[in-house]
Amino acid sequence: MTLIPAFGALAAIFFVVAARSYERDMQRVRTVPVDATPGHEPAAQPA
Amino acid sequence: MTSHGLQMHGGDDYLIGKRGAWFAFAMTIGLMLVDYIDRQVIVSLFPYMKLEWALSDKQLGALVSVVSITVALGALPVALLADRYSRVKSIVVMATVWSLASISCMFTRNYSQMFVARAFVGLGEAGYGSVGAALIASIFPARMRSVLLAAFFAAASVGSVLGVMLGGLIAAKWGWKAAFGVVGLPGLVLALLYLKVRDYRTVALTPELDRATKSTGSTAKFIVQALVRSPTMLWVCLGGAAQLIVVSAVWSWLPSFLNRYHGVEPARAAVEAALVVMCGALGSLVWGSVADRMAQRRPRNKLLTITVLCLVALAVLLPTFGGTGSLAPSTQFALIALGGFMMTCTVGPVSAVVIDVVHPGVRATGASVLALFQNLFGLALGPFPRACCRMPSA
């Protein structure tokens, strides 16, 4: 149990590396639209 | 947001309205609780089953393993199906299957029948985490992803503890078989109510992605290529798995550690270990929220936040376990609880990041790839610390 927490250091290294490409990878899929399925729309307001 | 609920992928609005989104969240998290209650209830029934059916420990263990195996095998195909057809309908089918399978355990007359019933529980539960995560992530603003996904996955820990507790209580009052029936019913009710949850439309894929997701085999090949091409997903999956080794090892070995090093009775050690698990569930919520707030300044802060938190958890746990013998037992336990609170910091943010970087048309599939990494490298390796650290043999 003494050495196992050291895997947290490995995790930290991986996350730092991931941070370098995260925003670029996010931008690549950002423009894909997501729609809701038809649901109960609010009633139209009278003029 | 348009009047038809059109949201850009990184949109910062509720896709189906605030009320609809929170109803969906309550249903989804409720089913996650029930999922793990149904999964873990059998653990507390082992003594009864062993007595009545003269089962060996190996046979009892197989009743747990078969669920894990069917979940692992079914997760990717189920997630793919859910991505391409319907998240809500998939979840309704899953919950119905695992709940009926759980209830059927009540009517089994021998080990073989129980084994088959448990396999169906696993089949029903396969992919639920990934599909539920994809739904939650899609209907809420992106700025809330880490904390909501943390809450969703924390429900698994709470459900596990509840399952073991409820099994023992129900078995003592009404017999061990009744426990399966009682815990199976809420899932059926929730499955019916889940039909009222509003889904997001299946997202059209690029021609390349469409070809790649025609079968599980081609999807698997595409995923490997995507991991190589999208560095973020690969590194986050590895990071999430590495941190889960810590979580899994601490949770698995803590009762034995308390018993062997501090002479704590097994029943009390189990309760103390459950407390640390609950600290972890709370911690995942708190740190998920912190990661979301930090990401509002700049998205990559989400990853840098959990980097720091992983190192802080390491700084707490390493000297804590290393100080066995020199620290007072109560002090050591308090520090273990603190470490337990810190070490689950990655749960929500890691899932959020994976969903942030995959095509919205395969969100559940992306989440199931993360789950695969975490299960194979994290949860599976975690309980084997003896090769690399000191633990007295029994």
CSV table of C-alpha atoms in Angstrom, one decimal:
chain,number,residue,atom,x,y,z
A,1,MET,CA,0.0,0.0,0.0
A,2,THR,CA,3.0,2.3,0.4
A,3,LEU,CA,4.0,2.5,-3.2
A,4,ILE,CA,0.6,2.2,-4.9
A,5,PRO,CA,-0.2,5.9,-4.5
A,6,ALA,CA,2.8,6.6,-6.7
A,7,PHE,CA,0.6,5.7,-9.7
A,8,GLY,CA,-1.0,9.1,-9.1
A,9,ALA,CA,2.3,10.7,-10.3
A,10,LEU,CA,2.0,8.7,-13.5
A,11,ALA,CA,-1.6,9.9,-13.9
A,12,ALA,CA,-0.5,13.5,-13.4
A,13,ILE,CA,2.1,13.1,-16.2
A,14,PHE,CA,-0.5,11.7,-18.6
A,15,PHE,CA,-3.0,14.6,-17.8
A,16,VAL,CA,-0.3,17.2,-18.4
A,17,VAL,CA,0.4,15.6,-21.8
A,18,ALA,CA,-3.3,15.5,-22.6
A,19,ALA,CA,-3.7,19.2,-21.7
A,20,ARG,CA,-1.4,20.1,-24.6
A,21,SER,CA,-3.9,18.8,-27.3
A,22,TYR,CA,-7.2,19.1,-25.4
A,23,GLU,CA,-8.4,22.5,-26.7
A,24,ARG,CA,-7.4,21.7,-30.3
A,25,ASP,CA,-9.2,18.3,-30.2
A,26,MET,CA,-12.2,19.9,-28.6
A,27,GLN,CA,-12.5,22.5,-31.3
A,28,ARG,CA,-12.5,19.9,-34.0
A,29,VAL,CA,-15.9,18.5,-32.9
A,30,ARG,CA,-17.3,21.7,-31.4
A,31,THR,CA,-19.3,22.7,-34.5
A,32,VAL,CA,-21.2,19.4,-34.8
A,33,PRO,CA,-24.8,20.3,-33.8
A,34,VAL,CA,-26.8,18.3,-31.2
A,35,ASP,CA,-30.6,18.4,-31.5
A,36,ALA,CA,-33.3,17.5,-28.9
A,37,THR,CA,-35.9,15.0,-30.0
A,38,PRO,CA,-39.4,16.5,-30.4
A,39,GLY,CA,-41.0,17.3,-27.1
A,40,HIS,CA,-43.7,19.4,-25.6
A,41,GLU,CA,-43.0,22.9,-26.8
A,42,PRO,CA,-44.4,25.8,-24.8
A,43,ALA,CA,-47.7,27.2,-26.2
A,44,ALA,CA,-47.4,30.2,-28.5
A,45,GLN,CA,-48.1,33.5,-26.7
A,46,PRO,CA,-51.1,35.5,-28.0
A,47,ALA,CA,-50.2,38.6,-30.1
B,1,MET,CA,-30.4,27.9,-28.5
B,2,THR,CA,-33.0,27.7,-31.2
B,3,SER,CA,-36.7,27.0,-30.5
B,4,HIS,CA,-36.2,23.4,-31.7
B,5,GLY,CA,-33.5,22.7,-29.1
B,6,LEU,CA,-30.5,23.0,-31.5
B,7,GLN,CA,-27.3,23.1,-29.5
B,8,MET,CA,-23.8,23.4,-30.7
B,9,HIS,CA,-21.7,20.6,-29.3
B,10,GLY,CA,-19.9,22.9,-26.9
B,11,GLY,CA,-23.1,24.7,-26.1
B,12,ASP,CA,-23.7,26.3,-22.8
B,13,ASP,CA,-27.5,25.7,-22.5
B,14,TYR,CA,-29.9,23.1,-21.4
B,15,LEU,CA,-30.9,21.1,-24.5
B,16,ILE,CA,-34.3,20.0,-23.3
B,17,GLY,CA,-35.0,22.7,-20.9
B,18,LYS,CA,-33.9,22.9,-17.2
B,19,ARG,CA,-36.8,20.9,-15.8
B,20,GLY,CA,-36.5,18.1,-18.4
B,21,ALA,CA,-32.8,17.9,-17.9
B,22,TRP,CA,-33.0,17.6,-14.1
B,23,PHE,CA,-35.8,15.0,-14.4
B,24,ALA,CA,-33.6,13.0,-16.8
B,25,PHE,CA,-30.6,13.4,-14.4
B,26,ALA,CA,-32.7,12.1,-11.4
B,27,MET,CA,-33.9,9.1,-13.4
B,28,THR,CA,-30.4,8.3,-14.7
B,29,ILE,CA,-28.7,8.6,-11.4
B,30,GLY,CA,-31.5,6.6,-9.8
B,31,LEU,CA,-30.9,3.8,-12.2
B,32,MET,CA,-27.2,3.9,-11.6
B,33,LEU,CA,-27.9,3.4,-7.9
B,34,VAL,CA,-30.2,0.5,-8.6
B,35,ASP,CA,-27.6,-1.0,-11.1
B,36,TYR,CA,-25.0,-1.3,-8.4
B,37,ILE,CA,-27.4,-2.3,-5.7
B,38,ASP,CA,-28.5,-5.2,-7.9
B,39,ARG,CA,-24.9,-6.0,-8.7
B,40,GLN,CA,-23.5,-6.0,-5.2
B,41,VAL,CA,-26.5,-7.4,-3.2
B,42,ILE,CA,-25.3,-11.0,-3.8
B,43,VAL,CA,-22.0,-10.4,-1.8
B,44,SER,CA,-23.9,-10.2,1.5
B,45,LEU,CA,-25.9,-13.4,0.6
B,46,PHE,CA,-22.8,-15.6,0.2
B,47,PRO,CA,-23.0,-17.1,3.7
B,48,TYR,CA,-26.6,-18.2,3.1
B,49,MET,CA,-26.0,-19.5,-0.4
B,50,LYS,CA,-22.9,-21.4,0.8
B,51,LEU,CA,-25.0,-23.1,3.5
B,52,GLU,CA,-28.1,-23.9,1.4
B,53,TRP,CA,-26.4,-25.0,-1.8
B,54,ALA,CA,-23.0,-26.2,-0.3
B,55,LEU,CA,-21.1,-23.9,-2.7
B,56,SER,CA,-17.3,-23.4,-2.8
B,57,ASP,CA,-15.7,-20.0,-2.6
B,58,LYS,CA,-14.7,-20.4,-6.2
B,59,GLN,CA,-18.3,-20.9,-7.2
B,60,LEU,CA,-19.5,-17.9,-5.2
B,61,GLY,CA,-16.7,-15.8,-6.7
B,62,ALA,CA,-17.8,-16.9,-10.2
B,63,LEU,CA,-21.3,-15.4,-9.5
B,64,VAL,CA,-19.7,-12.0,-9.2
B,65,SER,CA,-17.1,-12.5,-12.0
B,66,VAL,CA,-19.8,-13.5,-14.5
B,67,VAL,CA,-21.4,-10.1,-14.1
B,68,SER,CA,-18.1,-8.3,-14.6
B,69,ILE,CA,-17.3,-10.4,-17.6
B,70,THR,CA,-20.7,-9.9,-19.4
B,71,VAL,CA,-20.5,-6.2,-18.6
B,72,ALA,CA,-17.0,-5.9,-20.1
B,73,LEU,CA,-17.9,-7.9,-23.2
B,74,GLY,CA,-21.3,-6.2,-23.8
B,75,ALA,CA,-20.3,-2.6,-23.1
B,76,LEU,CA,-18.9,-1.5,-26.4
B,77,PRO,CA,-21.5,-3.1,-28.7
B,78,VAL,CA,-24.3,-1.8,-26.5
B,79,ALA,CA,-22.9,1.7,-26.4
B,80,LEU,CA,-22.5,1.6,-30.2
B,81,LEU,CA,-26.1,0.5,-30.6
B,82,ALA,CA,-27.3,3.3,-28.3
B,83,ASP,CA,-25.3,5.9,-30.1
B,84,ARG,CA,-26.8,4.9,-33.5
B,85,TYR,CA,-30.4,4.4,-32.4
B,86,SER,CA,-31.6,5.8,-29.1
B,87,ARG,CA,-30.1,6.5,-25.7
B,88,VAL,CA,-33.4,6.6,-23.9
B,89,LYS,CA,-34.9,3.4,-25.4
B,90,SER,CA,-31.6,1.6,-24.9
B,91,ILE,CA,-31.6,2.5,-21.2
B,92,VAL,CA,-35.2,1.4,-20.9
B,93,VAL,CA,-34.4,-2.0,-22.4
B,94,MET,CA,-31.2,-2.4,-20.3
B,95,ALA,CA,-32.9,-1.5,-17.0
B,96,THR,CA,-35.8,-3.9,-17.8
B,97,VAL,CA,-33.5,-6.8,-18.6
B,98,TRP,CA,-31.2,-6.4,-15.5
B,99,SER,CA,-34.2,-5.9,-13.2
B,100,LEU,CA,-36.1,-8.9,-14.5
B,101,ALA,CA,-32.9,-10.9,-14.3
B,102,SER,CA,-32.3,-9.8,-10.7
B,103,ILE,CA,-35.9,-10.7,-9.8
B,104,SER,CA,-35.5,-14.1,-11.5
B,105,CYS,CA,-32.6,-14.9,-9.1
B,106,MET,CA,-35.3,-15.2,-6.5
B,107,PHE,CA,-36.8,-18.2,-8.3
B,108,THR,CA,-33.6,-20.1,-9.0
B,109,ARG,CA,-33.4,-23.6,-7.6
B,110,ASN,CA,-29.7,-24.4,-8.1
B,111,TYR,CA,-26.3,-22.9,-8.8
B,112,SER,CA,-26.5,-23.3,-12.6
B,113,GLN,CA,-29.8,-21.4,-12.8
B,114,MET,CA,-28.3,-18.6,-10.5
B,115,PHE,CA,-25.2,-18.4,-12.7
B,116,VAL,CA,-27.3,-17.9,-15.9
B,117,ALA,CA,-29.5,-15.3,-14.1
B,118,ARG,CA,-26.5,-13.4,-13.0
B,119,ALA,CA,-25.0,-13.4,-16.5
B,120,PHE,CA,-28.3,-11.8,-17.7
B,121,VAL,CA,-27.9,-9.2,-14.9
B,122,GLY,CA,-24.5,-8.3,-16.4
B,123,LEU,CA,-25.9,-8.3,-19.9
B,124,GLY,CA,-28.5,-5.8,-18.9
B,125,GLU,CA,-26.1,-3.6,-17.1
B,126,ALA,CA,-23.5,-3.6,-19.9
B,127,GLY,CA,-23.0,-0.2,-21.3
B,128,TYR,CA,-25.4,1.6,-18.9
B,129,GLY,CA,-22.7,3.8,-17.5
B,130,SER,CA,-21.5,5.0,-20.9
B,131,VAL,CA,-24.9,5.6,-22.3
B,132,GLY,CA,-26.1,7.4,-19.2
B,133,ALA,CA,-23.0,9.5,-19.3
B,134,ALA,CA,-23.5,10.4,-22.9
B,135,LEU,CA,-27.1,11.4,-22.3
B,136,ILE,CA,-26.3,13.6,-19.2
B,137,ALA,CA,-23.4,15.3,-21.0
B,138,SER,CA,-25.6,16.1,-24.0
B,139,ILE,CA,-28.6,17.6,-22.3
B,140,PHE,CA,-26.8,19.8,-19.8
B,141,PRO,CA,-24.5,22.8,-20.4
B,142,ALA,CA,-21.0,21.8,-21.1
B,143,ARG,CA,-19.7,23.9,-18.1
B,144,MET,CA,-21.4,21.4,-15.7
B,145,ARG,CA,-20.1,18.2,-17.3
B,146,SER,CA,-17.5,17.3,-14.7
B,147,VAL,CA,-19.6,17.6,-11.6
B,148,LEU,CA,-22.7,16.0,-13.1
B,149,LEU,CA,-20.7,13.0,-14.4
B,150,ALA,CA,-18.9,12.8,-11.1
B,151,ALA,CA,-22.3,12.6,-9.3
B,152,PHE,CA,-23.5,10.0,-11.8
B,153,PHE,CA,-20.5,7.7,-11.2
B,154,ALA,CA,-20.4,8.4,-7.5
B,155,ALA,CA,-23.9,6.8,-7.4
B,156,ALA,CA,-22.1,3.5,-8.3
B,157,SER,CA,-20.1,3.7,-5.0
B,158,VAL,CA,-23.2,4.5,-3.0
B,159,GLY,CA,-25.2,1.8,-4.7
B,160,SER,CA,-22.5,-0.8,-4.0
B,161,VAL,CA,-22.5,0.0,-0.3
B,162,LEU,CA,-26.3,0.1,-0.1
B,163,GLY,CA,-26.5,-3.2,-2.0
B,164,VAL,CA,-24.4,-5.0,0.6
B,165,MET,CA,-26.3,-3.4,3.5
B,166,LEU,CA,-29.7,-4.1,2.1
B,167,GLY,CA,-28.9,-7.7,1.2
B,168,GLY,CA,-27.9,-8.4,4.7
B,169,LEU,CA,-31.0,-6.7,6.2
B,170,ILE,CA,-33.5,-8.3,3.8
B,171,ALA,CA,-32.0,-11.7,4.1
B,172,ALA,CA,-32.2,-11.6,7.9
B,173,LYS,CA,-35.9,-10.7,7.8
B,174,TRP,CA,-37.3,-12.5,4.8
B,175,GLY,CA,-34.8,-15.0,3.6
B,176,TRP,CA,-31.9,-14.6,1.2
B,177,LYS,CA,-33.8,-15.2,-2.0
B,178,ALA,CA,-36.2,-12.3,-1.2
B,179,ALA,CA,-33.3,-9.9,-1.3
B,180,PHE,CA,-33.0,-10.3,-5.1
B,181,GLY,CA,-36.7,-9.7,-5.6
B,182,VAL,CA,-36.9,-6.6,-3.4
B,183,VAL,CA,-33.8,-4.9,-5.0
B,184,GLY,CA,-35.0,-5.8,-8.5
B,185,LEU,CA,-38.4,-4.1,-8.3
B,186,PRO,CA,-37.3,-0.4,-8.2
B,187,GLY,CA,-35.4,-0.9,-11.5
B,188,LEU,CA,-38.5,-1.9,-13.3
B,189,VAL,CA,-40.4,1.1,-11.9
B,190,LEU,CA,-37.6,3.4,-13.0
B,191,ALA,CA,-37.4,1.8,-16.4
B,192,LEU,CA,-41.1,2.6,-17.0
B,193,LEU,CA,-40.7,6.2,-15.8
B,194,TYR,CA,-37.6,6.5,-18.0
B,195,LEU,CA,-39.8,6.5,-21.1
B,196,LYS,CA,-40.7,10.1,-20.1
B,197,VAL,CA,-37.1,11.2,-20.5
B,198,ARG,CA,-36.4,13.3,-23.6
B,199,ASP,CA,-33.5,12.1,-25.7
B,200,TYR,CA,-31.2,14.0,-28.1
B,201,ARG,CA,-31.5,13.2,-31.8
B,202,THR,CA,-29.1,10.6,-33.1
B,203,VAL,CA,-26.3,12.7,-34.5
B,204,ALA,CA,-25.3,12.1,-38.2
B,205,LEU,CA,-21.9,10.8,-38.7
B,206,THR,CA,-19.2,11.6,-41.2
B,207,PRO,CA,-19.1,9.0,-44.1
B,208,GLU,CA,-15.8,7.7,-42.6
B,209,LEU,CA,-17.3,7.3,-39.1
B,210,ASP,CA,-20.5,5.9,-40.5
B,211,ARG,CA,-18.5,3.1,-42.4
B,212,ALA,CA,-16.4,2.5,-39.3
B,213,THR,CA,-19.3,1.9,-37.0
B,214,LYS,CA,-21.1,-0.6,-39.1
B,215,SER,CA,-19.9,-3.5,-36.9
B,216,THR,CA,-18.2,-3.9,-33.5
B,217,GLY,CA,-15.0,-5.2,-35.2
B,218,SER,CA,-14.7,-2.2,-37.5
B,219,THR,CA,-15.6,0.1,-34.6
B,220,ALA,CA,-12.8,-1.4,-32.5
B,221,LYS,CA,-10.3,-0.8,-35.3
B,222,PHE,CA,-11.5,2.7,-35.8
B,223,ILE,CA,-11.3,3.4,-32.1
B,224,VAL,CA,-7.6,2.3,-32.0
B,225,GLN,CA,-6.9,4.6,-35.0
B,226,ALA,CA,-8.8,7.5,-33.3
B,227,LEU,CA,-6.8,7.0,-30.1
B,228,VAL,CA,-3.6,7.3,-32.0
B,229,ARG,CA,-4.9,10.4,-33.9
B,230,SER,CA,-6.6,12.1,-31.0
B,231,PRO,CA,-3.9,12.3,-28.4
B,232,THR,CA,-6.1,13.8,-25.8
B,233,MET,CA,-8.4,10.7,-25.6
B,234,LEU,CA,-5.5,8.3,-25.3
B,235,TRP,CA,-3.6,10.2,-22.6
B,236,VAL,CA,-6.8,10.9,-20.6
B,237,CYS,CA,-7.8,7.2,-20.8
B,238,LEU,CA,-4.3,6.2,-19.5
B,239,GLY,CA,-4.3,8.9,-16.8
B,240,GLY,CA,-7.8,7.9,-15.7
B,241,ALA,CA,-6.7,4.2,-15.5
B,242,ALA,CA,-3.5,5.0,-13.6
B,243,GLN,CA,-5.3,7.0,-10.9
B,244,LEU,CA,-7.9,4.2,-10.7
B,245,ILE,CA,-5.1,1.8,-9.8
B,246,VAL,CA,-4.7,3.9,-6.6
B,247,VAL,CA,-8.5,4.0,-5.9
B,248,SER,CA,-9.0,0.3,-6.5
B,249,ALA,CA,-6.0,-0.8,-4.4
B,250,VAL,CA,-6.9,1.4,-1.5
B,251,TRP,CA,-10.6,0.3,-1.6
B,252,SER,CA,-9.8,-3.4,-2.0
B,253,TRP,CA,-7.1,-3.7,0.6
B,254,LEU,CA,-8.2,-1.2,3.2
B,255,PRO,CA,-10.2,-3.8,5.3
B,256,SER,CA,-7.3,-6.2,5.3
B,257,PHE,CA,-4.8,-3.4,6.1
B,258,LEU,CA,-6.9,-2.2,9.1
B,259,ASN,CA,-7.3,-5.8,10.3
B,260,ARG,CA,-3.6,-6.9,9.9
B,261,TYR,CA,-1.9,-3.7,11.0
B,262,HIS,CA,-4.3,-2.4,13.6
B,263,GLY,CA,-6.1,-5.5,14.7
B,264,VAL,CA,-9.5,-4.1,13.7
B,265,GLU,CA,-12.2,-6.7,13.7
B,266,PRO,CA,-13.3,-7.6,10.1
B,267,ALA,CA,-16.9,-6.3,10.5
B,268,ARG,CA,-15.7,-3.0,11.8
B,269,ALA,CA,-12.9,-2.8,9.2
B,270,ALA,CA,-15.5,-3.2,6.5
B,271,VAL,CA,-17.6,-0.3,8.0
B,272,GLU,CA,-14.5,1.9,8.2
B,273,ALA,CA,-13.5,1.0,4.6
B,274,ALA,CA,-17.1,1.9,3.5
B,275,LEU,CA,-16.6,5.3,5.2
B,276,VAL,CA,-13.5,5.9,3.0
B,277,VAL,CA,-15.5,4.9,-0.1
B,278,MET,CA,-18.2,7.4,0.9
B,279,CYS,CA,-15.4,10.1,1.3
B,280,GLY,CA,-14.4,9.2,-2.2
B,281,ALA,CA,-17.9,9.6,-3.5
B,282,LEU,CA,-18.1,13.1,-1.9
B,283,GLY,CA,-14.7,14.0,-3.1
B,284,SER,CA,-15.5,13.2,-6.7
B,285,LEU,CA,-18.4,15.7,-6.5
B,286,VAL,CA,-16.4,18.4,-4.9
B,287,TRP,CA,-13.4,18.1,-7.2
B,288,GLY,CA,-15.7,17.7,-10.3
B,289,SER,CA,-17.2,21.1,-9.4
B,290,VAL,CA,-13.8,22.7,-8.9
B,291,ALA,CA,-12.6,21.4,-12.2
B,292,ASP,CA,-15.7,22.8,-14.0
B,293,ARG,CA,-15.1,26.2,-12.3
B,294,MET,CA,-11.4,26.3,-13.3
B,295,ALA,CA,-12.3,25.3,-16.8
B,296,GLN,CA,-14.5,28.4,-17.2
B,297,ARG,CA,-11.3,30.5,-17.5
B,298,ARG,CA,-9.7,28.1,-19.9
B,299,PRO,CA,-10.8,24.6,-20.8
B,300,ARG,CA,-7.4,23.0,-20.3
B,301,ASN,CA,-7.5,24.0,-16.6
B,302,LYS,CA,-9.8,21.1,-16.2
B,303,LEU,CA,-6.9,18.7,-16.8
B,304,LEU,CA,-4.4,20.8,-14.9
B,305,THR,CA,-6.7,20.9,-11.9
B,306,ILE,CA,-6.9,17.1,-11.7
B,307,THR,CA,-3.1,16.9,-12.3
B,308,VAL,CA,-2.5,19.0,-9.1
B,309,LEU,CA,-5.2,17.0,-7.2
B,310,CYS,CA,-3.6,13.7,-8.1
B,311,LEU,CA,-0.3,14.9,-6.8
B,312,VAL,CA,-1.9,16.2,-3.6
B,313,ALA,CA,-3.6,12.8,-3.1
B,314,LEU,CA,-0.2,11.1,-3.6
B,315,ALA,CA,1.4,13.5,-1.1
B,316,VAL,CA,-1.2,12.5,1.5
B,317,LEU,CA,-1.4,8.8,0.9
B,318,LEU,CA,2.3,8.0,0.4
B,319,PRO,CA,3.6,9.1,3.8
B,320,THR,CA,0.3,8.0,5.5
B,321,PHE,CA,0.8,4.3,4.5
B,322,GLY,CA,4.5,4.6,4.9
B,323,GLY,CA,4.0,5.9,8.4
B,324,THR,CA,2.3,2.7,9.6
B,325,GLY,CA,3.6,2.0,13.1
B,326,SER,CA,4.8,5.5,13.7
B,327,LEU,CA,1.4,7.2,13.3
B,328,ALA,CA,-1.4,6.8,15.9
B,329,PRO,CA,-4.2,4.6,14.4
B,330,SER,CA,-6.8,7.3,14.6
B,331,THR,CA,-4.5,9.8,12.9
B,332,GLN,CA,-3.6,7.4,10.2
B,333,PHE,CA,-7.2,6.6,9.5
B,334,ALA,CA,-8.1,10.3,9.3
B,335,LEU,CA,-5.3,10.8,6.8
B,336,ILE,CA,-6.5,7.7,4.8
B,337,ALA,CA,-10.0,9.2,4.7
B,338,LEU,CA,-8.5,12.5,3.5
B,339,GLY,CA,-6.5,10.7,0.8
B,340,GLY,CA,-9.7,8.8,-0.1
B,341,PHE,CA,-11.5,12.2,-0.5
B,342,MET,CA,-8.8,13.5,-2.8
B,343,MET,CA,-8.0,10.4,-4.9
B,344,THR,CA,-11.3,10.2,-6.7
B,345,CYS,CA,-10.8,13.7,-8.2
B,346,THR,CA,-10.5,12.3,-11.8
B,347,VAL,CA,-13.9,10.5,-12.0
B,348,GLY,CA,-16.0,13.3,-13.4
B,349,PRO,CA,-13.4,15.4,-15.3
B,350,VAL,CA,-11.9,12.5,-17.2
B,351,SER,CA,-15.3,11.4,-18.5
B,352,ALA,CA,-16.1,15.0,-19.4
B,353,VAL,CA,-12.9,15.4,-21.3
B,354,VAL,CA,-13.5,12.2,-23.3
B,355,ILE,CA,-17.0,13.4,-24.2
B,356,ASP,CA,-15.6,16.9,-25.1
B,357,VAL,CA,-13.2,15.5,-27.7
B,358,VAL,CA,-15.2,12.7,-29.4
B,359,HIS,CA,-17.7,13.2,-32.2
B,360,PRO,CA,-21.2,13.7,-30.6
B,361,GLY,CA,-22.5,10.8,-32.7
B,362,VAL,CA,-20.4,8.3,-30.8
B,363,ARG,CA,-20.3,9.8,-27.3
B,364,ALA,CA,-21.5,6.6,-25.6
B,365,THR,CA,-18.9,4.6,-27.5
B,366,GLY,CA,-16.2,7.0,-26.5
B,367,ALA,CA,-17.2,6.8,-22.9
B,368,SER,CA,-17.2,3.0,-23.1
B,369,VAL,CA,-13.6,3.0,-24.4
B,370,LEU,CA,-12.7,5.0,-21.3
B,371,ALA,CA,-14.5,2.5,-19.2
B,372,LEU,CA,-12.6,-0.3,-20.9
B,373,PHE,CA,-9.3,1.3,-20.1
B,374,GLN,CA,-10.3,2.0,-16.5
B,375,ASN,CA,-11.6,-1.6,-16.0
B,376,LEU,CA,-8.8,-3.4,-17.7
B,377,PHE,CA,-5.8,-1.4,-16.4
B,378,GLY,CA,-7.3,0.4,-13.4
B,379,LEU,CA,-9.8,-1.7,-11.5
B,380,ALA,CA,-8.2,-5.0,-12.6
B,381,LEU,CA,-4.6,-4.2,-11.7
B,382,GLY,CA,-5.4,-2.2,-8.5
B,383,PRO,CA,-6.1,-5.1,-6.1
B,384,PHE,CA,-2.7,-6.8,-6.9
B,385,PRO,CA,-0.3,-4.6,-4.8
B,386,ARG,CA,1.7,-7.5,-3.3
B,387,ALA,CA,4.1,-7.6,-6.3
B,388,CYS,CA,5.2,-4.0,-5.7
B,389,CYS,CA,4.6,-3.1,-2.1
B,390,ARG,CA,4.7,-4.5,1.4
B,391,MET,CA,1.7,-6.3,2.8
B,392,PRO,CA,2.1,-9.1,5.4
B,393,SER,CA,0.7,-12.4,4.2
B,394,ALA,CA,-2.3,-13.7,6.0
